[in-house]
mmCIF file with all atom_site columns, C-alpha atoms in Angstrom:
data_model
loop_
_atom_site.group_PDB
_atom_site.id
_atom_site.type_symbol
_atom_site.label_atom_id
_atom_site.label_alt_id
_atom_site.label_comp_id
_atom_site.label_asym_id
_atom_site.label_entity_id
_atom_site.label_seq_id
_atom_site.pdbx_PDB_ins_code
_atom_site.Cartn_x
_atom_site.Cartn_y
_atom_site.Cartn_z
_atom_site.occupancy
_atom_site.B_iso_or_equiv
_atom_site.pdbx_formal_charge
_atom_site.auth_seq_id
_atom_site.auth_comp_id
_atom_site.auth_asym_id
_atom_site.auth_atom_id
_atom_site.pdbx_PDB_model_num
ATOM 1   C CA . PHE S 1 1   ? -7.437  -26.332 -23.397 1.00 0.00 ? 1   PHE S CA 1
ATOM 2   C CA . ALA S 1 2   ? -4.646  -26.138 -25.960 1.00 0.00 ? 2   ALA S CA 1
ATOM 3   C CA . SER S 1 3   ? -0.969  -26.786 -25.187 1.00 0.00 ? 3   SER S CA 1
ATOM 4   C CA . GLY S 1 4   ? 1.568   -25.682 -27.770 1.00 0.00 ? 4   GLY S CA 1
ATOM 5   C CA . ALA S 1 5   ? -1.115  -25.482 -30.447 1.00 0.00 ? 5   ALA S CA 1
ATOM 6   C CA . ALA S 1 6   ? -1.016  -23.140 -33.451 1.00 0.00 ? 6   ALA S CA 1
ATOM 7   C CA . ILE S 1 7   ? -4.378  -21.546 -34.275 1.00 0.00 ? 7   ILE S CA 1
ATOM 8   C CA . LYS S 1 8   ? -4.205  -19.577 -37.528 1.00 0.00 ? 8   LYS S CA 1
ATOM 9   C CA . ASN S 1 9   ? -6.598  -17.919 -39.991 1.00 0.00 ? 9   ASN S CA 1
ATOM 10  C CA . LEU S 1 10  ? -9.701  -18.923 -38.073 1.00 0.00 ? 10  LEU S CA 1
ATOM 11  C CA . THR S 1 11  ? -12.844 -16.807 -37.672 1.00 0.00 ? 11  THR S CA 1
ATOM 12  C CA . LEU S 1 12  ? -15.948 -17.502 -35.587 1.00 0.00 ? 12  LEU S CA 1
ATOM 13  C CA . ASP S 1 13  ? -18.955 -15.249 -36.107 1.00 0.00 ? 13  ASP S CA 1
ATOM 14  C CA . ALA S 1 14  ? -21.903 -14.573 -33.780 1.00 0.00 ? 14  ALA S CA 1
ATOM 15  C CA . SER S 1 15  ? -21.112 -17.365 -31.327 1.00 0.00 ? 15  SER S CA 1
ATOM 16  C CA . THR S 1 16  ? -22.599 -17.626 -27.821 1.00 0.00 ? 16  THR S CA 1
ATOM 17  C CA . ILE S 1 17  ? -20.302 -19.289 -25.288 1.00 0.00 ? 17  ILE S CA 1
ATOM 18  C CA . THR S 1 18  ? -21.042 -19.737 -21.580 1.00 0.00 ? 18  THR S CA 1
ATOM 19  C CA . GLY S 1 19  ? -18.926 -21.472 -18.944 1.00 0.00 ? 19  GLY S CA 1
ATOM 20  C CA . GLN S 1 20  ? -17.383 -20.974 -15.523 1.00 0.00 ? 20  GLN S CA 1
ATOM 21  C CA . TYR S 1 21  ? -13.580 -20.722 -15.526 1.00 0.00 ? 21  TYR S CA 1
ATOM 22  C CA . TYR S 1 22  ? -11.315 -19.809 -18.462 1.00 0.00 ? 22  TYR S CA 1
ATOM 23  C CA . VAL S 1 23  ? -13.907 -19.205 -21.119 1.00 0.00 ? 23  VAL S CA 1
ATOM 24  C CA . GLY S 1 24  ? -12.923 -17.776 -24.511 1.00 0.00 ? 24  GLY S CA 1
ATOM 25  C CA . GLY S 1 25  ? -14.344 -17.089 -27.936 1.00 0.00 ? 25  GLY S CA 1
ATOM 26  C CA . LEU S 1 26  ? -11.791 -19.382 -29.626 1.00 0.00 ? 26  LEU S CA 1
ATOM 27  C CA . VAL S 1 27  ? -10.005 -21.204 -26.782 1.00 0.00 ? 27  VAL S CA 1
ATOM 28  C CA . GLY S 1 28  ? -10.451 -21.488 -23.026 1.00 0.00 ? 28  GLY S CA 1
ATOM 29  C CA . SER S 1 29  ? -6.762  -21.824 -22.016 1.00 0.00 ? 29  SER S CA 1
ATOM 30  C CA . LEU S 1 30  ? -3.691  -21.565 -24.223 1.00 0.00 ? 30  LEU S CA 1
ATOM 31  C CA . ASP S 1 31  ? -0.427  -22.897 -22.733 1.00 0.00 ? 31  ASP S CA 1
ATOM 32  C CA . GLY S 1 32  ? 2.327   -21.852 -25.114 1.00 0.00 ? 32  GLY S CA 1
ATOM 33  C CA . GLY S 1 33  ? 1.490   -21.992 -28.792 1.00 0.00 ? 33  GLY S CA 1
ATOM 34  C CA . SER S 1 34  ? -0.077  -19.188 -30.797 1.00 0.00 ? 34  SER S CA 1
ATOM 35  C CA . ILE S 1 35  ? -3.216  -17.538 -32.075 1.00 0.00 ? 35  ILE S CA 1
ATOM 36  C CA . ASP S 1 36  ? -2.396  -15.841 -35.369 1.00 0.00 ? 36  ASP S CA 1
ATOM 37  C CA . SER S 1 37  ? -4.671  -13.844 -37.702 1.00 0.00 ? 37  SER S CA 1
ATOM 38  C CA . SER S 1 38  ? -7.777  -15.217 -36.016 1.00 0.00 ? 38  SER S CA 1
ATOM 39  C CA . HIS S 1 39  ? -11.011 -13.531 -34.977 1.00 0.00 ? 39  HIS S CA 1
ATOM 40  C CA . SER S 1 40  ? -14.042 -13.909 -32.747 1.00 0.00 ? 40  SER S CA 1
ATOM 41  C CA . LEU S 1 41  ? -16.682 -11.523 -34.078 1.00 0.00 ? 41  LEU S CA 1
ATOM 42  C CA . SER S 1 42  ? -20.028 -10.387 -32.646 1.00 0.00 ? 42  SER S CA 1
ATOM 43  C CA . ALA S 1 43  ? -19.719 -13.018 -29.913 1.00 0.00 ? 43  ALA S CA 1
ATOM 44  C CA . SER S 1 44  ? -21.374 -13.239 -26.512 1.00 0.00 ? 44  SER S CA 1
ATOM 45  C CA . ILE S 1 45  ? -18.914 -14.739 -23.984 1.00 0.00 ? 45  ILE S CA 1
ATOM 46  C CA . ALA S 1 46  ? -19.896 -15.230 -20.330 1.00 0.00 ? 46  ALA S CA 1
ATOM 47  C CA . GLY S 1 47  ? -18.337 -16.951 -17.325 1.00 0.00 ? 47  GLY S CA 1
ATOM 48  C CA . VAL S 1 48  ? -17.265 -16.656 -13.699 1.00 0.00 ? 48  VAL S CA 1
ATOM 49  C CA . GLN S 1 49  ? -13.528 -15.947 -13.944 1.00 0.00 ? 49  GLN S CA 1
ATOM 50  C CA . GLY S 1 50  ? -10.923 -15.786 -16.696 1.00 0.00 ? 50  GLY S CA 1
ATOM 51  C CA . VAL S 1 51  ? -13.208 -14.763 -19.549 1.00 0.00 ? 51  VAL S CA 1
ATOM 52  C CA . GLY S 1 52  ? -12.024 -13.325 -22.864 1.00 0.00 ? 52  GLY S CA 1
ATOM 53  C CA . GLY S 1 53  ? -13.400 -12.493 -26.271 1.00 0.00 ? 53  GLY S CA 1
ATOM 54  C CA . LEU S 1 54  ? -10.673 -14.592 -27.913 1.00 0.00 ? 54  LEU S CA 1
ATOM 55  C CA . ALA S 1 55  ? -9.101  -16.625 -25.065 1.00 0.00 ? 55  ALA S CA 1
ATOM 56  C CA . GLY S 1 56  ? -9.971  -17.126 -21.413 1.00 0.00 ? 56  GLY S CA 1
ATOM 57  C CA . GLN S 1 57  ? -6.313  -17.251 -20.388 1.00 0.00 ? 57  GLN S CA 1
ATOM 58  C CA . ILE S 1 58  ? -2.916  -17.424 -22.058 1.00 0.00 ? 58  ILE S CA 1
ATOM 59  C CA . TYR S 1 59  ? 0.286   -18.416 -20.289 1.00 0.00 ? 59  TYR S CA 1
ATOM 60  C CA . GLY S 1 60  ? 3.699   -19.948 -20.811 1.00 0.00 ? 60  GLY S CA 1
ATOM 61  C CA . ASN S 1 61  ? 5.119   -18.377 -23.952 1.00 0.00 ? 61  ASN S CA 1
ATOM 62  C CA . ALA S 1 62  ? 1.752   -18.110 -25.657 1.00 0.00 ? 62  ALA S CA 1
ATOM 63  C CA . TRP S 1 63  ? 1.543   -15.550 -28.431 1.00 0.00 ? 63  TRP S CA 1
ATOM 64  C CA . VAL S 1 64  ? -1.491  -13.735 -29.865 1.00 0.00 ? 64  VAL S CA 1
ATOM 65  C CA . TYR S 1 65  ? -0.772  -11.885 -33.107 1.00 0.00 ? 65  TYR S CA 1
ATOM 66  C CA . ASP S 1 66  ? -2.873  -9.932  -35.630 1.00 0.00 ? 66  ASP S CA 1
ATOM 67  C CA . SER S 1 67  ? -6.122  -11.079 -34.040 1.00 0.00 ? 67  SER S CA 1
ATOM 68  C CA . THR S 1 68  ? -9.366  -9.345  -33.064 1.00 0.00 ? 68  THR S CA 1
ATOM 69  C CA . SER S 1 69  ? -12.581 -9.724  -31.118 1.00 0.00 ? 69  SER S CA 1
ATOM 70  C CA . SER S 1 70  ? -15.943 -7.967  -30.962 1.00 0.00 ? 70  SER S CA 1
ATOM 71  C CA . GLY S 1 71  ? -19.260 -8.439  -29.188 1.00 0.00 ? 71  GLY S CA 1
ATOM 72  C CA . SER S 1 72  ? -19.613 -8.728  -25.403 1.00 0.00 ? 72  SER S CA 1
ATOM 73  C CA . VAL S 1 73  ? -17.687 -10.338 -22.536 1.00 0.00 ? 73  VAL S CA 1
ATOM 74  C CA . SER S 1 74  ? -18.913 -10.731 -18.950 1.00 0.00 ? 74  SER S CA 1
ATOM 75  C CA . ALA S 1 75  ? -17.674 -12.294 -15.696 1.00 0.00 ? 75  ALA S CA 1
ATOM 76  C CA . THR S 1 76  ? -19.442 -12.618 -12.360 1.00 0.00 ? 76  THR S CA 1
ATOM 77  C CA . ASP S 1 77  ? -16.585 -13.186 -9.874  1.00 0.00 ? 77  ASP S CA 1
ATOM 78  C CA . THR S 1 78  ? -15.323 -10.237 -7.804  1.00 0.00 ? 78  THR S CA 1
ATOM 79  C CA . GLN S 1 79  ? -11.833 -10.838 -9.278  1.00 0.00 ? 79  GLN S CA 1
ATOM 80  C CA . GLY S 1 80  ? -13.323 -11.792 -12.604 1.00 0.00 ? 80  GLY S CA 1
ATOM 81  C CA . SER S 1 81  ? -10.296 -11.218 -14.860 1.00 0.00 ? 81  SER S CA 1
ATOM 82  C CA . ALA S 1 82  ? -12.402 -10.506 -17.930 1.00 0.00 ? 82  ALA S CA 1
ATOM 83  C CA . GLY S 1 83  ? -11.011 -8.853  -21.051 1.00 0.00 ? 83  GLY S CA 1
ATOM 84  C CA . GLY S 1 84  ? -12.253 -7.987  -24.501 1.00 0.00 ? 84  GLY S CA 1
ATOM 85  C CA . LEU S 1 85  ? -9.519  -10.178 -26.039 1.00 0.00 ? 85  LEU S CA 1
ATOM 86  C CA . VAL S 1 86  ? -7.975  -12.214 -23.172 1.00 0.00 ? 86  VAL S CA 1
ATOM 87  C CA . GLY S 1 87  ? -9.230  -12.663 -19.620 1.00 0.00 ? 87  GLY S CA 1
ATOM 88  C CA . LEU S 1 88  ? -5.939  -13.525 -17.887 1.00 0.00 ? 88  LEU S CA 1
ATOM 89  C CA . MET S 1 89  ? -2.310  -13.327 -19.014 1.00 0.00 ? 89  MET S CA 1
ATOM 90  C CA . ALA S 1 90  ? -0.835  -15.655 -16.411 1.00 0.00 ? 90  ALA S CA 1
ATOM 91  C CA . CYS S 1 91  ? 2.680   -16.195 -15.091 1.00 0.00 ? 91  CYS S CA 1
ATOM 92  C CA . CYS S 1 92  ? 5.099   -19.070 -15.739 1.00 0.00 ? 92  CYS S CA 1
ATOM 93  C CA . GLY S 1 93  ? 6.536   -17.812 -19.023 1.00 0.00 ? 93  GLY S CA 1
ATOM 94  C CA . SER S 1 94  ? 6.108   -14.601 -20.971 1.00 0.00 ? 94  SER S CA 1
ATOM 95  C CA . PRO S 1 95  ? 2.814   -14.457 -22.880 1.00 0.00 ? 95  PRO S CA 1
ATOM 96  C CA . THR S 1 96  ? 2.592   -11.800 -25.594 1.00 0.00 ? 96  THR S CA 1
ATOM 97  C CA . ILE S 1 97  ? -0.205  -9.961  -27.386 1.00 0.00 ? 97  ILE S CA 1
ATOM 98  C CA . GLN S 1 98  ? 0.919   -8.049  -30.483 1.00 0.00 ? 98  GLN S CA 1
ATOM 99  C CA . THR S 1 99  ? -0.940  -5.973  -33.103 1.00 0.00 ? 99  THR S CA 1
ATOM 100 C CA . SER S 1 100 ? -4.271  -7.250  -31.832 1.00 0.00 ? 100 SER S CA 1
ATOM 101 C CA . TYR S 1 101 ? -7.470  -5.376  -31.042 1.00 0.00 ? 101 TYR S CA 1
ATOM 102 C CA . SER S 1 102 ? -10.842 -5.667  -29.362 1.00 0.00 ? 102 SER S CA 1
ATOM 103 C CA . SER S 1 103 ? -14.022 -3.655  -29.712 1.00 0.00 ? 103 SER S CA 1
ATOM 104 C CA . ALA S 1 104 ? -15.947 -5.926  -27.336 1.00 0.00 ? 104 ALA S CA 1
ATOM 105 C CA . ASP S 1 105 ? -17.854 -4.400  -24.420 1.00 0.00 ? 105 ASP S CA 1
ATOM 106 C CA . VAL S 1 106 ? -16.759 -5.871  -21.078 1.00 0.00 ? 106 VAL S CA 1
ATOM 107 C CA . ASN S 1 107 ? -18.973 -6.116  -17.992 1.00 0.00 ? 107 ASN S CA 1
ATOM 108 C CA . GLY S 1 108 ? -18.416 -7.583  -14.538 1.00 0.00 ? 108 GLY S CA 1
ATOM 109 C CA . VAL S 1 109 ? -17.127 -6.752  -11.081 1.00 0.00 ? 109 VAL S CA 1
ATOM 110 C CA . GLY S 1 110 ? -13.332 -6.440  -10.823 1.00 0.00 ? 110 GLY S CA 1
ATOM 111 C CA . ASN S 1 111 ? -10.104 -6.924  -12.832 1.00 0.00 ? 111 ASN S CA 1
ATOM 112 C CA . LEU S 1 112 ? -11.777 -5.893  -16.086 1.00 0.00 ? 112 LEU S CA 1
ATOM 113 C CA . GLY S 1 113 ? -10.040 -4.524  -19.183 1.00 0.00 ? 113 GLY S CA 1
ATOM 114 C CA . GLY S 1 114 ? -10.975 -3.664  -22.730 1.00 0.00 ? 114 GLY S CA 1
ATOM 115 C CA . LEU S 1 115 ? -8.161  -5.926  -23.977 1.00 0.00 ? 115 LEU S CA 1
ATOM 116 C CA . VAL S 1 116 ? -6.984  -7.948  -20.929 1.00 0.00 ? 116 VAL S CA 1
ATOM 117 C CA . GLY S 1 117 ? -8.587  -8.311  -17.504 1.00 0.00 ? 117 GLY S CA 1
ATOM 118 C CA . TRP S 1 118 ? -5.489  -9.178  -15.451 1.00 0.00 ? 118 TRP S CA 1
ATOM 119 C CA . MET S 1 119 ? -2.022  -9.069  -17.002 1.00 0.00 ? 119 MET S CA 1
ATOM 120 C CA . GLN S 1 120 ? 0.253   -10.758 -14.467 1.00 0.00 ? 120 GLN S CA 1
ATOM 121 C CA . ASN S 1 121 ? 3.311   -10.517 -16.730 1.00 0.00 ? 121 ASN S CA 1
ATOM 122 C CA . GLY S 1 122 ? 4.322   -10.656 -20.378 1.00 0.00 ? 122 GLY S CA 1
ATOM 123 C CA . GLN S 1 123 ? 3.924   -8.011  -23.081 1.00 0.00 ? 123 GLN S CA 1
ATOM 124 C CA . ILE S 1 124 ? 1.209   -6.106  -24.898 1.00 0.00 ? 124 ILE S CA 1
ATOM 125 C CA . ILE S 1 125 ? 2.673   -4.485  -28.019 1.00 0.00 ? 125 ILE S CA 1
ATOM 126 C CA . SER S 1 126 ? 0.993   -2.182  -30.571 1.00 0.00 ? 126 SER S CA 1
ATOM 127 C CA . SER S 1 127 ? -2.508  -3.253  -29.595 1.00 0.00 ? 127 SER S CA 1
ATOM 128 C CA . GLY S 1 128 ? -5.749  -1.505  -28.671 1.00 0.00 ? 128 GLY S CA 1
ATOM 129 C CA . ALA S 1 129 ? -9.205  -1.684  -27.155 1.00 0.00 ? 129 ALA S CA 1
ATOM 130 C CA . TYR S 1 130 ? -12.220 0.320   -28.289 1.00 0.00 ? 130 TYR S CA 1
ATOM 131 C CA . GLY S 1 131 ? -15.180 -1.064  -26.353 1.00 0.00 ? 131 GLY S CA 1
ATOM 132 C CA . ASP S 1 132 ? -16.800 0.113   -23.135 1.00 0.00 ? 132 ASP S CA 1
ATOM 133 C CA . VAL S 1 133 ? -15.692 -1.438  -19.830 1.00 0.00 ? 133 VAL S CA 1
ATOM 134 C CA . THR S 1 134 ? -18.156 -1.420  -16.941 1.00 0.00 ? 134 THR S CA 1
ATOM 135 C CA . GLY S 1 135 ? -17.328 -2.837  -13.509 1.00 0.00 ? 135 GLY S CA 1
ATOM 136 C CA . GLY S 1 136 ? -19.053 -2.850  -10.178 1.00 0.00 ? 136 GLY S CA 1
ATOM 137 C CA . GLY S 1 137 ? -15.776 -3.308  -8.293  1.00 0.00 ? 137 GLY S CA 1
ATOM 138 C CA . ASP S 1 138 ? -12.075 -2.414  -8.448  1.00 0.00 ? 138 ASP S CA 1
ATOM 139 C CA . ASN S 1 139 ? -9.283  -2.515  -11.047 1.00 0.00 ? 139 ASN S CA 1
ATOM 140 C CA . VAL S 1 140 ? -11.063 -1.502  -14.222 1.00 0.00 ? 140 VAL S CA 1
ATOM 141 C CA . GLY S 1 141 ? -9.150  -0.173  -17.246 1.00 0.00 ? 141 GLY S CA 1
ATOM 142 C CA . GLY S 1 142 ? -9.780  0.740   -20.849 1.00 0.00 ? 142 GLY S CA 1
ATOM 143 C CA . LEU S 1 143 ? -6.965  -1.595  -21.957 1.00 0.00 ? 143 LEU S CA 1
ATOM 144 C CA . VAL S 1 144 ? -5.965  -3.625  -18.853 1.00 0.00 ? 144 VAL S CA 1
ATOM 145 C CA . GLY S 1 145 ? -7.777  -3.948  -15.529 1.00 0.00 ? 145 GLY S CA 1
ATOM 146 C CA . LYS S 1 146 ? -4.745  -4.903  -13.425 1.00 0.00 ? 146 LYS S CA 1
ATOM 147 C CA . ALA S 1 147 ? -1.118  -5.002  -14.617 1.00 0.00 ? 147 ALA S CA 1
ATOM 148 C CA . GLY S 1 148 ? 1.639   -6.850  -12.738 1.00 0.00 ? 148 GLY S CA 1
ATOM 149 C CA . GLN S 1 149 ? 1.990   -9.483  -10.037 1.00 0.00 ? 149 GLN S CA 1
ATOM 150 C CA . ASP S 1 150 ? 4.597   -9.462  -7.261  1.00 0.00 ? 150 ASP S CA 1
ATOM 151 C CA . ASP S 1 151 ? 5.691   -13.102 -7.318  1.00 0.00 ? 151 ASP S CA 1
ATOM 152 C CA . VAL S 1 152 ? 6.102   -13.964 -11.013 1.00 0.00 ? 152 VAL S CA 1
ATOM 153 C CA . GLY S 1 153 ? 9.708   -12.829 -11.548 1.00 0.00 ? 153 GLY S CA 1
ATOM 154 C CA . SER S 1 154 ? 9.167   -10.614 -14.608 1.00 0.00 ? 154 SER S CA 1
ATOM 155 C CA . PRO S 1 155 ? 7.139   -7.453  -15.208 1.00 0.00 ? 155 PRO S CA 1
ATOM 156 C CA . ALA S 1 156 ? 4.058   -6.753  -17.261 1.00 0.00 ? 156 ALA S CA 1
ATOM 157 C CA . VAL S 1 157 ? 5.072   -4.414  -20.111 1.00 0.00 ? 157 VAL S CA 1
ATOM 158 C CA . ILE S 1 158 ? 2.601   -2.380  -22.181 1.00 0.00 ? 158 ILE S CA 1
ATOM 159 C CA . SER S 1 159 ? 4.043   -0.534  -25.174 1.00 0.00 ? 159 SER S CA 1
ATOM 160 C CA . ASP S 1 160 ? 2.635   1.486   -28.085 1.00 0.00 ? 160 ASP S CA 1
ATOM 161 C CA . SER S 1 161 ? -0.952  0.590   -27.158 1.00 0.00 ? 161 SER S CA 1
ATOM 162 C CA . SER S 1 162 ? -4.152  2.542   -26.621 1.00 0.00 ? 162 SER S CA 1
ATOM 163 C CA . ALA S 1 163 ? -7.738  2.467   -25.423 1.00 0.00 ? 163 ALA S CA 1
ATOM 164 C CA . THR S 1 164 ? -10.845 4.510   -26.154 1.00 0.00 ? 164 THR S CA 1
ATOM 165 C CA . GLY S 1 165 ? -14.426 4.222   -24.953 1.00 0.00 ? 165 GLY S CA 1
ATOM 166 C CA . TYR S 1 166 ? -16.199 4.558   -21.626 1.00 0.00 ? 166 TYR S CA 1
ATOM 167 C CA . VAL S 1 167 ? -14.672 3.049   -18.464 1.00 0.00 ? 167 VAL S CA 1
ATOM 168 C CA . SER S 1 168 ? -16.434 2.875   -15.099 1.00 0.00 ? 168 SER S CA 1
ATOM 169 C CA . GLY S 1 169 ? -15.836 1.075   -11.816 1.00 0.00 ? 169 GLY S CA 1
ATOM 170 C CA . GLY S 1 170 ? -15.160 1.467   -8.100  1.00 0.00 ? 170 GLY S CA 1
ATOM 171 C CA . ASN S 1 171 ? -11.526 2.049   -7.050  1.00 0.00 ? 171 ASN S CA 1
ATOM 172 C CA . ASN S 1 172 ? -8.485  1.982   -9.364  1.00 0.00 ? 172 ASN S CA 1
ATOM 173 C CA . VAL S 1 173 ? -10.155 2.970   -12.613 1.00 0.00 ? 173 VAL S CA 1
ATOM 174 C CA . GLY S 1 174 ? -8.064  4.204   -15.554 1.00 0.00 ? 174 GLY S CA 1
ATOM 175 C CA . GLY S 1 175 ? -8.460  5.078   -19.203 1.00 0.00 ? 175 GLY S CA 1
ATOM 176 C CA . LEU S 1 176 ? -5.590  2.700   -20.049 1.00 0.00 ? 176 LEU S CA 1
ATOM 177 C CA . VAL S 1 177 ? -4.832  0.678   -16.876 1.00 0.00 ? 177 VAL S CA 1
ATOM 178 C CA . GLY S 1 178 ? -6.949  0.358   -13.730 1.00 0.00 ? 178 GLY S CA 1
ATOM 179 C CA . GLU S 1 179 ? -4.248  -0.725  -11.268 1.00 0.00 ? 179 GLU S CA 1
ATOM 180 C CA . ASN S 1 180 ? -0.657  -0.348  -12.448 1.00 0.00 ? 180 ASN S CA 1
ATOM 181 C CA . THR S 1 181 ? 1.335   -2.219  -9.795  1.00 0.00 ? 181 THR S CA 1
ATOM 182 C CA . PRO S 1 182 ? 5.090   -1.711  -9.149  1.00 0.00 ? 182 PRO S CA 1
ATOM 183 C CA . TYR S 1 183 ? 5.622   -4.825  -11.287 1.00 0.00 ? 183 TYR S CA 1
ATOM 184 C CA . SER S 1 184 ? 4.388   -3.270  -14.538 1.00 0.00 ? 184 SER S CA 1
ATOM 185 C CA . VAL S 1 185 ? 5.681   -0.749  -17.072 1.00 0.00 ? 185 VAL S CA 1
ATOM 186 C CA . VAL S 1 186 ? 3.725   1.460   -19.502 1.00 0.00 ? 186 VAL S CA 1
ATOM 187 C CA . THR S 1 187 ? 5.912   2.928   -22.246 1.00 0.00 ? 187 THR S CA 1
ATOM 188 C CA . ASP S 1 188 ? 6.375   4.024   -25.883 1.00 0.00 ? 188 ASP S CA 1
ATOM 189 C CA . SER S 1 189 ? 3.494   6.392   -26.528 1.00 0.00 ? 189 SER S CA 1
ATOM 190 C CA . SER S 1 190 ? 0.771   4.281   -24.978 1.00 0.00 ? 190 SER S CA 1
ATOM 191 C CA . TYR S 1 191 ? -2.286  6.376   -24.225 1.00 0.00 ? 191 TYR S CA 1
ATOM 192 C CA . GLY S 1 192 ? -5.818  6.293   -22.915 1.00 0.00 ? 192 GLY S CA 1
ATOM 193 C CA . ASN S 1 193 ? -8.509  8.386   -24.573 1.00 0.00 ? 193 ASN S CA 1
ATOM 194 C CA . ALA S 1 194 ? -11.497 7.102   -22.655 1.00 0.00 ? 194 ALA S CA 1
ATOM 195 C CA . ASP S 1 195 ? -14.212 8.729   -20.568 1.00 0.00 ? 195 ASP S CA 1
ATOM 196 C CA . VAL S 1 196 ? -13.551 7.480   -17.031 1.00 0.00 ? 196 VAL S CA 1
ATOM 197 C CA . ASP S 1 197 ? -15.852 7.285   -14.024 1.00 0.00 ? 197 ASP S CA 1
ATOM 198 C CA . GLY S 1 198 ? -15.017 5.806   -10.598 1.00 0.00 ? 198 GLY S CA 1
ATOM 199 C CA . SER S 1 199 ? -14.937 6.305   -6.826  1.00 0.00 ? 199 SER S CA 1
ATOM 200 C CA . ALA S 1 200 ? -11.254 6.586   -5.854  1.00 0.00 ? 200 ALA S CA 1
ATOM 201 C CA . ASN S 1 201 ? -7.892  6.390   -7.660  1.00 0.00 ? 201 ASN S CA 1
ATOM 202 C CA . VAL S 1 202 ? -9.369  7.428   -10.991 1.00 0.00 ? 202 VAL S CA 1
ATOM 203 C CA . GLY S 1 203 ? -7.212  8.646   -13.892 1.00 0.00 ? 203 GLY S CA 1
ATOM 204 C CA . GLY S 1 204 ? -7.280  9.280   -17.605 1.00 0.00 ? 204 GLY S CA 1
ATOM 205 C CA . LEU S 1 205 ? -4.248  7.009   -18.062 1.00 0.00 ? 205 LEU S CA 1
ATOM 206 C CA . VAL S 1 206 ? -3.850  4.979   -14.860 1.00 0.00 ? 206 VAL S CA 1
ATOM 207 C CA . GLY S 1 207 ? -6.129  4.658   -11.840 1.00 0.00 ? 207 GLY S CA 1
#
């Protein structure tokens, strides 16, 4: 757990990290503060819920900038919130991911994304995901599994971002976003270029 910390110019290579809740390649939970020009490469990250290649969850006004992840990420909970870069972007502030990328493969049940598993609010700007995302449940997306949350007071905004790779799941499966709730906005030339496979509510851009 890091509160208000600045993590900069740090790289971890070929790490194996296993936990239960809020498990990340560099940090489990980041409350405010920043991750800047830092990387988790060829990592194997596994947990129950809130699992990310770089951070398990970010919230408050946390900021991730110019950072990357690769390897594999997995979560076992049905609402796993697992992402190639960040598992959960949580409410109570406006967390931001900017010019950051993941090529990690993500596996689990639900709320899975190539970059972020569940984006409750905040912003993703000029970022991308290039790994495969495979879920056995709902809300699976090439970039974000689920975007938006009805009781946080501000929307989830995705701009100028993209996803490629293979995406599969149950219901609400999209090349960019699995479930795009009324509390989220996708704008500014964001696109999905993924192969998508699901049961119901399946789309090249949004499930």
